[in-house]
């Protein structure tokens, strides 16, 4: 059985390969950090929008007639008859 012929890399080729690997790793880590930052920013923006919507809904309920119970949803609110 014959042994396979492997290519023997020079020291310069080994150093170049290591530099390429480090560059690829740094690029991958940078991309992961970028995706994480964008995700956190979107979550924060959505949380603030939800708080604003809840505050607006609470203000709308406070302006309504206090004798009426707070509606469960807008779809279930019946129109008052004159």
Backbone atoms as SQL, in Angstrom:
CREATE TABLE atoms (id INTEGER PRIMARY KEY, chain TEXT, resi INTEGER, resn TEXT, atom TEXT, x REAL, y REAL, z REAL);
INSERT INTO atoms VALUES
  (1, 'A', 1, 'UNK', 'N', 0.840, -1.174, 0.000),
  (2, 'A', 1, 'UNK', 'CA', 0.000, 0.000, 0.000),
  (3, 'A', 1, 'UNK', 'C', 0.888, 1.242, 0.000),
  (4, 'A', 2, 'UNK', 'N', 0.581, 2.187, -0.865),
  (5, 'A', 2, 'UNK', 'CA', 1.419, 3.382, -0.967),
  (6, 'A', 2, 'UNK', 'C', 0.885, 4.481, -0.065),
  (7, 'A', 3, 'UNK', 'N', 1.778, 5.276, 0.410),
  (8, 'A', 3, 'UNK', 'CA', 1.406, 6.389, 1.272),
  (9, 'A', 3, 'UNK', 'C', 1.018, 7.584, 0.405),
  (10, 'A', 4, 'UNK', 'N', 0.018, 8.362, 0.831),
  (11, 'A', 4, 'UNK', 'CA', -0.383, 9.521, 0.029),
  (12, 'A', 4, 'UNK', 'C', 0.693, 10.601, 0.070),
  (13, 'A', 5, 'UNK', 'N', 0.772, 11.365, -0.992),
  (14, 'A', 5, 'UNK', 'CA', 1.734, 12.465, -1.070),
  (15, 'A', 5, 'UNK', 'C', 1.066, 13.735, -0.518),
  (16, 'A', 6, 'UNK', 'N', 1.613, 14.252, 0.571),
  (17, 'A', 6, 'UNK', 'CA', 1.095, 15.472, 1.168),
  (18, 'A', 6, 'UNK', 'C', 1.965, 16.641, 0.747),
  (19, 'A', 7, 'UNK', 'N', 1.331, 17.803, 0.626),
  (20, 'A', 7, 'UNK', 'CA', 2.075, 19.011, 0.274),
  (21, 'A', 7, 'UNK', 'C', 2.673, 19.567, 1.558),
  (22, 'A', 8, 'UNK', 'N', 3.940, 19.854, 1.526),
  (23, 'A', 8, 'UNK', 'CA', 4.619, 20.451, 2.680),
  (24, 'A', 8, 'UNK', 'C', 4.642, 21.961, 2.483),
  (25, 'A', 9, 'UNK', 'N', 3.987, 22.679, 3.421),
  (26, 'A', 9, 'UNK', 'CA', 3.923, 24.136, 3.317),
  (27, 'A', 9, 'UNK', 'C', 5.190, 24.765, 3.873),
  (28, 'A', 10, 'UNK', 'N', 5.572, 25.867, 3.282),
  (29, 'A', 10, 'UNK', 'CA', 6.722, 26.610, 3.804),
  (30, 'A', 10, 'UNK', 'C', 6.276, 27.412, 5.012),
  (31, 'A', 11, 'UNK', 'N', 7.230, 27.914, 5.769),
  (32, 'A', 11, 'UNK', 'CA', 6.906, 28.733, 6.946),
  (33, 'A', 11, 'UNK', 'C', 6.102, 29.970, 6.552),
  (34, 'A', 12, 'UNK', 'N', 6.432, 30.561, 5.420),
  (35, 'A', 12, 'UNK', 'CA', 5.702, 31.744, 4.958),
  (36, 'A', 12, 'UNK', 'C', 4.250, 31.395, 4.629),
  (37, 'A', 13, 'UNK', 'N', 4.008, 30.265, 4.040),
  (38, 'A', 13, 'UNK', 'CA', 2.649, 29.841, 3.725),
  (39, 'A', 13, 'UNK', 'C', 1.848, 29.540, 4.986),
  (40, 'A', 14, 'UNK', 'N', 2.519, 28.941, 5.983),
  (41, 'A', 14, 'UNK', 'CA', 1.849, 28.653, 7.257),
  (42, 'A', 14, 'UNK', 'C', 1.460, 29.962, 7.951),
  (43, 'A', 15, 'UNK', 'N', 2.377, 30.931, 7.958),
  (44, 'A', 15, 'UNK', 'CA', 2.071, 32.236, 8.570),
  (45, 'A', 15, 'UNK', 'C', 0.938, 32.930, 7.828),
  (46, 'A', 16, 'UNK', 'N', 0.920, 32.877, 6.512),
  (47, 'A', 16, 'UNK', 'CA', -0.150, 33.490, 5.719),
  (48, 'A', 16, 'UNK', 'C', -1.487, 32.822, 6.018),
  (49, 'A', 17, 'UNK', 'N', -1.492, 31.500, 6.166),
  (50, 'A', 17, 'UNK', 'CA', -2.724, 30.778, 6.486),
  (51, 'A', 17, 'UNK', 'C', -3.243, 31.196, 7.863),
  (52, 'A', 18, 'UNK', 'N', -2.334, 31.340, 8.829),
  (53, 'A', 18, 'UNK', 'CA', -2.750, 31.749, 10.170),
  (54, 'A', 18, 'UNK', 'C', -3.327, 33.163, 10.150),
  (55, 'A', 19, 'UNK', 'N', -2.697, 34.060, 9.385),
  (56, 'A', 19, 'UNK', 'CA', -3.224, 35.428, 9.277),
  (57, 'A', 19, 'UNK', 'C', -4.616, 35.427, 8.649),
  (58, 'A', 20, 'UNK', 'N', -4.809, 34.629, 7.637),
  (59, 'A', 20, 'UNK', 'CA', -6.131, 34.516, 6.997),
  (60, 'A', 20, 'UNK', 'C', -7.159, 33.983, 7.979),
  (61, 'A', 21, 'UNK', 'N', -6.784, 32.962, 8.735),
  (62, 'A', 21, 'UNK', 'CA', -7.711, 32.386, 9.716),
  (63, 'A', 21, 'UNK', 'C', -8.091, 33.401, 10.783),
  (64, 'A', 22, 'UNK', 'N', -7.112, 34.178, 11.245),
  (65, 'A', 22, 'UNK', 'CA', -7.403, 35.204, 12.246),
  (66, 'A', 22, 'UNK', 'C', -8.318, 36.276, 11.657),
  (67, 'A', 23, 'UNK', 'N', -8.071, 36.675, 10.413),
  (68, 'A', 23, 'UNK', 'CA', -8.904, 37.689, 9.761),
  (69, 'A', 23, 'UNK', 'C', -10.337, 37.184, 9.606),
  (70, 'A', 24, 'UNK', 'N', -10.498, 35.938, 9.219),
  (71, 'A', 24, 'UNK', 'CA', -11.843, 35.358, 9.078),
  (72, 'A', 24, 'UNK', 'C', -12.534, 35.297, 10.437),
  (73, 'A', 25, 'UNK', 'N', -11.802, 34.891, 11.465),
  (74, 'A', 25, 'UNK', 'CA', -12.380, 34.810, 12.810),
  (75, 'A', 25, 'UNK', 'C', -12.812, 36.189, 13.303),
  (76, 'A', 26, 'UNK', 'N', -11.965, 37.198, 13.096),
  (77, 'A', 26, 'UNK', 'CA', -12.331, 38.560, 13.520),
  (78, 'A', 26, 'UNK', 'C', -13.539, 39.075, 12.749),
  (79, 'A', 27, 'UNK', 'N', -13.601, 38.783, 11.461),
  (80, 'A', 27, 'UNK', 'CA', -14.760, 39.187, 10.675),
  (81, 'A', 27, 'UNK', 'C', -16.036, 38.523, 11.170),
  (82, 'A', 28, 'UNK', 'N', -15.948, 37.249, 11.500),
  (83, 'A', 28, 'UNK', 'CA', -17.111, 36.522, 12.014),
  (84, 'A', 28, 'UNK', 'C', -17.553, 37.074, 13.365),
  (85, 'A', 29, 'UNK', 'N', -16.612, 37.320, 14.251),
  (86, 'A', 29, 'UNK', 'CA', -16.951, 37.894, 15.560),
  (87, 'A', 29, 'UNK', 'C', -17.554, 39.286, 15.382),
  (88, 'A', 30, 'UNK', 'N', -17.007, 40.087, 14.487),
  (89, 'A', 30, 'UNK', 'CA', -17.569, 41.414, 14.223),
  (90, 'A', 30, 'UNK', 'C', -18.993, 41.339, 13.719),
  (91, 'A', 31, 'UNK', 'N', -19.267, 40.389, 12.820),
  (92, 'A', 31, 'UNK', 'CA', -20.626, 40.222, 12.314),
  (93, 'A', 31, 'UNK', 'C', -21.578, 39.797, 13.425),
  (94, 'A', 32, 'UNK', 'N', -21.145, 38.889, 14.284),
  (95, 'A', 32, 'UNK', 'CA', -21.985, 38.437, 15.401),
  (96, 'A', 32, 'UNK', 'C', -22.288, 39.601, 16.329),
  (97, 'A', 33, 'UNK', 'N', -21.286, 40.427, 16.633),
  (98, 'A', 33, 'UNK', 'CA', -21.496, 41.590, 17.497),
  (99, 'A', 33, 'UNK', 'C', -22.470, 42.566, 16.841),
  (100, 'A', 34, 'UNK', 'N', -22.333, 42.789, 15.545),
  (101, 'A', 34, 'UNK', 'CA', -23.235, 43.685, 14.826),
  (102, 'A', 34, 'UNK', 'C', -24.680, 43.184, 14.898),
  (103, 'A', 35, 'UNK', 'N', -24.900, 41.909, 14.655),
  (104, 'A', 35, 'UNK', 'CA', -26.251, 41.340, 14.727),
  (105, 'A', 35, 'UNK', 'C', -26.797, 41.471, 16.140),
  (106, 'A', 36, 'UNK', 'N', -25.977, 41.247, 17.152),
  (107, 'A', 36, 'UNK', 'CA', -26.419, 41.367, 18.537),
  (108, 'A', 36, 'UNK', 'C', -26.833, 42.804, 18.854),
  (109, 'A', 37, 'UNK', 'N', -26.027, 43.770, 18.434),
  (110, 'A', 37, 'UNK', 'CA', -26.330, 45.175, 18.710),
  (111, 'A', 37, 'UNK', 'C', -27.624, 45.601, 18.019),
  (112, 'A', 38, 'UNK', 'N', -27.808, 45.188, 16.774),
  (113, 'A', 38, 'UNK', 'CA', -29.039, 45.532, 16.046),
  (114, 'A', 38, 'UNK', 'C', -30.250, 44.892, 16.725),
  (115, 'A', 39, 'UNK', 'N', -30.115, 43.658, 17.172),
  (116, 'A', 39, 'UNK', 'CA', -31.215, 42.972, 17.845),
  (117, 'A', 39, 'UNK', 'C', -31.581, 43.674, 19.146),
  (118, 'A', 40, 'UNK', 'N', -30.599, 44.030, 19.943),
  (119, 'A', 40, 'UNK', 'CA', -30.866, 44.720, 21.210),
  (120, 'A', 40, 'UNK', 'C', -31.511, 46.081, 20.947),
  (121, 'A', 41, 'UNK', 'N', -31.044, 46.802, 19.934),
  (122, 'A', 41, 'UNK', 'CA', -31.629, 48.105, 19.602),
  (123, 'A', 41, 'UNK', 'C', -33.085, 47.951, 19.182),
  (124, 'A', 42, 'UNK', 'N', -33.389, 46.938, 18.376),
  (125, 'A', 42, 'UNK', 'CA', -34.774, 46.709, 17.963),
  (126, 'A', 42, 'UNK', 'C', -35.654, 46.323, 19.147),
  (127, 'A', 43, 'UNK', 'N', -35.148, 45.489, 20.030),
  (128, 'A', 43, 'UNK', 'CA', -35.918, 45.113, 21.214),
  (129, 'A', 43, 'UNK', 'C', -36.196, 46.335, 22.085),
  (130, 'A', 44, 'UNK', 'N', -35.202, 47.187, 22.248),
  (131, 'A', 44, 'UNK', 'CA', -35.384, 48.390, 23.063),
  (132, 'A', 44, 'UNK', 'C', -36.413, 49.320, 22.417),
  (133, 'A', 45, 'UNK', 'N', -36.328, 49.498, 21.096),
  (134, 'A', 45, 'UNK', 'CA', -37.275, 50.360, 20.393),
  (135, 'A', 45, 'UNK', 'C', -38.699, 49.809, 20.523),
  (136, 'A', 46, 'UNK', 'N', -38.858, 48.496, 20.380),
  (137, 'A', 46, 'UNK', 'CA', -40.181, 47.890, 20.495),
  (138, 'A', 46, 'UNK', 'C', -40.725, 47.999, 21.915),
  (139, 'A', 47, 'UNK', 'N', -39.865, 47.871, 22.904),
  (140, 'A', 47, 'UNK', 'CA', -40.296, 48.013, 24.299),
  (141, 'A', 47, 'UNK', 'C', -40.783, 49.428, 24.569),
  (142, 'A', 48, 'UNK', 'N', -40.042, 50.422, 24.067),
  (143, 'A', 48, 'UNK', 'CA', -40.460, 51.812, 24.264),
  (144, 'A', 48, 'UNK', 'C', -41.769, 52.097, 23.536),
  (145, 'A', 49, 'UNK', 'N', -41.951, 51.547, 22.350),
  (146, 'A', 49, 'UNK', 'CA', -43.197, 51.748, 21.605),
  (147, 'A', 49, 'UNK', 'C', -44.366, 51.103, 22.341),
  (148, 'A', 50, 'UNK', 'N', -44.122, 49.945, 22.924),
  (149, 'A', 50, 'UNK', 'CA', -45.192, 49.278, 23.674),
  (150, 'A', 50, 'UNK', 'C', -45.573, 50.079, 24.907),
  (151, 'A', 51, 'UNK', 'N', -44.598, 50.619, 25.610),
  (152, 'A', 51, 'UNK', 'CA', -44.894, 51.443, 26.778),
  (153, 'A', 51, 'UNK', 'C', -45.698, 52.671, 26.385),
  (154, 'A', 52, 'UNK', 'N', -45.339, 53.284, 25.272),
  (155, 'A', 52, 'UNK', 'CA', -46.072, 54.466, 24.805),
  (156, 'A', 52, 'UNK', 'C', -47.501, 54.096, 24.429),
  (157, 'A', 53, 'UNK', 'N', -47.688, 52.953, 23.769),
  (158, 'A', 53, 'UNK', 'CA', -49.027, 52.514, 23.392),
  (159, 'A', 53, 'UNK', 'C', -49.863, 52.197, 24.634),
  (160, 'A', 54, 'UNK', 'N', -49.248, 51.563, 25.625),
  (161, 'A', 54, 'UNK', 'CA', -49.976, 51.259, 26.860),
  (162, 'A', 54, 'UNK', 'C', -50.341, 52.532, 27.610),
  (163, 'A', 55, 'UNK', 'N', -49.446, 53.514, 27.608),
  (164, 'A', 55, 'UNK', 'CA', -49.745, 54.792, 28.264),
  (165, 'A', 55, 'UNK', 'C', -50.881, 55.510, 27.549),
  (166, 'A', 56, 'UNK', 'N', -50.873, 55.463, 26.217),
  (167, 'A', 56, 'UNK', 'CA', -51.950, 56.097, 25.456),
  (168, 'A', 56, 'UNK', 'C', -53.272, 55.384, 25.720),
  (169, 'A', 57, 'UNK', 'N', -53.248, 54.066, 25.805),
  (170, 'A', 57, 'UNK', 'CA', -54.467, 53.309, 26.082),
  (171, 'A', 57, 'UNK', 'C', -54.974, 53.609, 27.487),
  (172, 'A', 58, 'UNK', 'N', -54.066, 53.720, 28.434),
  (173, 'A', 58, 'UNK', 'CA', -54.470, 54.033, 29.806),
  (174, 'A', 58, 'UNK', 'C', -55.070, 55.432, 29.885),
  (175, 'A', 59, 'UNK', 'N', -54.506, 56.383, 29.156),
  (176, 'A', 59, 'UNK', 'CA', -55.040, 57.738, 29.152),
  (177, 'A', 59, 'UNK', 'C', -56.420, 57.761, 28.511),
  (178, 'A', 60, 'UNK', 'N', -56.643, 56.961, 27.494),
  (179, 'A', 60, 'UNK', 'CA', -57.949, 56.892, 26.839),
  (180, 'A', 60, 'UNK', 'C', -58.982, 56.308, 27.784),
  (181, 'A', 61, 'UNK', 'N', -58.612, 55.282, 28.538),
  (182, 'A', 61, 'UNK', 'CA', -59.543, 54.664, 29.485),
  (183, 'A', 61, 'UNK', 'C', -59.867, 55.639, 30.606),
  (184, 'A', 62, 'UNK', 'N', -58.883, 56.427, 31.052),
  (185, 'A', 62, 'UNK', 'CA', -59.114, 57.387, 32.132),
  (186, 'A', 62, 'UNK', 'C', -60.077, 58.486, 31.704),
  (187, 'A', 63, 'UNK', 'N', -60.074, 58.868, 30.420),
  (188, 'A', 63, 'UNK', 'CA', -60.977, 59.910, 29.939),
  (189, 'A', 63, 'UNK', 'C', -62.401, 59.401, 29.752),
  (190, 'A', 64, 'UNK', 'N', -62.588, 58.098, 29.654),
  (191, 'A', 64, 'UNK', 'CA', -63.918, 57.532, 29.454),
  (192, 'A', 64, 'UNK', 'C', -64.759, 57.724, 30.701),
  (193, 'A', 65, 'UNK', 'N', -66.037, 57.465, 30.571),
  (194, 'A', 65, 'UNK', 'CA', -66.978, 57.598, 31.688),
  (195, 'A', 65, 'UNK', 'C', -66.560, 56.665, 32.818),
  (196, 'A', 66, 'UNK', 'N', -66.293, 57.185, 34.022),
  (197, 'A', 66, 'UNK', 'CA', -65.825, 56.318, 35.117),
  (198, 'A', 66, 'UNK', 'C', -66.880, 55.320, 35.570),
  (199, 'A', 67, 'UNK', 'N', -68.141, 55.538, 35.248),
  (200, 'A', 67, 'UNK', 'CA', -69.183, 54.602, 35.653),
  (201, 'A', 67, 'UNK', 'C', -69.149, 53.332, 34.818),
  (202, 'A', 68, 'UNK', 'N', -68.578, 53.404, 33.618),
  (203, 'A', 68, 'UNK', 'CA', -68.501, 52.238, 32.751),
  (204, 'A', 68, 'UNK', 'C', -67.252, 51.434, 33.077),
  (205, 'A', 69, 'UNK', 'N', -67.347, 50.109, 33.027),
  (206, 'A', 69, 'UNK', 'CA', -66.134, 49.308, 33.238),
  (207, 'A', 69, 'UNK', 'C', -65.193, 49.448, 32.038),
  (208, 'A', 70, 'UNK', 'N', -63.929, 49.232, 32.294),
  (209, 'A', 70, 'UNK', 'CA', -62.932, 49.325, 31.224),
  (210, 'A', 70, 'UNK', 'C', -63.175, 48.201, 30.222),
  (211, 'A', 71, 'UNK', 'N', -63.174, 48.516, 28.932),
  (212, 'A', 71, 'UNK', 'CA', -63.432, 47.471, 27.925),
  (213, 'A', 71, 'UNK', 'C', -62.274, 46.482, 27.840),
  (214, 'A', 72, 'UNK', 'N', -62.615, 45.229, 27.543),
  (215, 'A', 72, 'UNK', 'CA', -61.591, 44.200, 27.391),
  (216, 'A', 72, 'UNK', 'C', -60.820, 44.426, 26.104),
  (217, 'A', 73, 'UNK', 'N', -61.533, 44.839, 25.058),
  (218, 'A', 73, 'UNK', 'CA', -60.885, 45.176, 23.790),
  (219, 'A', 73, 'UNK', 'C', -61.816, 46.103, 23.052),
  (220, 'A', 74, 'UNK', 'N', -61.295, 46.778, 22.053),
  (221, 'A', 74, 'UNK', 'CA', -62.120, 47.719, 21.303),
  (222, 'A', 74, 'UNK', 'C', -63.202, 47.002, 20.522),
  (223, 'A', 75, 'UNK', 'N', -62.981, 45.770, 20.135),
  (224, 'A', 75, 'UNK', 'CA', -63.950, 45.023, 19.343),
  (225, 'A', 75, 'UNK', 'C', -65.195, 44.700, 20.155),
  (226, 'A', 76, 'UNK', 'N', -65.047, 44.578, 21.465),
  (227, 'A', 76, 'UNK', 'CA', -66.185, 44.198, 22.294),
  (228, 'A', 76, 'UNK', 'C', -66.926, 45.399, 22.862),
  (229, 'A', 77, 'UNK', 'N', -66.518, 46.617, 22.545),
  (230, 'A', 77, 'UNK', 'CA', -67.171, 47.813, 23.076),
  (231, 'A', 77, 'UNK', 'C', -68.408, 48.085, 22.244),
  (232, 'A', 78, 'UNK', 'N', -69.551, 48.174, 22.914),
  (233, 'A', 78, 'UNK', 'CA', -70.808, 48.472, 22.224),
  (234, 'A', 78, 'UNK', 'C', -71.006, 49.981, 22.157),
  (235, 'A', 79, 'UNK', 'N', -71.607, 50.426, 21.082),
  (236, 'A', 79, 'UNK', 'CA', -71.882, 51.857, 20.922),
  (237, 'A', 79, 'UNK', 'C', -73.028, 52.242, 21.871),
  (238, 'A', 80, 'UNK', 'N', -72.864, 53.351, 22.574),
  (239, 'A', 80, 'UNK', 'CA', -73.961, 53.788, 23.472),
  (240, 'A', 80, 'UNK', 'C', -75.150, 54.270, 22.641),
  (241, 'A', 81, 'UNK', 'N', -76.342, 53.941, 23.100),
  (242, 'A', 81, 'UNK', 'CA', -77.560, 54.364, 22.398),
  (243, 'A', 81, 'UNK', 'C', -78.073, 55.634, 23.046),
  (244, 'A', 82, 'UNK', 'N', -78.520, 56.598, 22.259),
  (245, 'A', 82, 'UNK', 'CA', -79.015, 57.866, 22.827),
  (246, 'A', 82, 'UNK', 'C', -80.385, 57.744, 23.401);
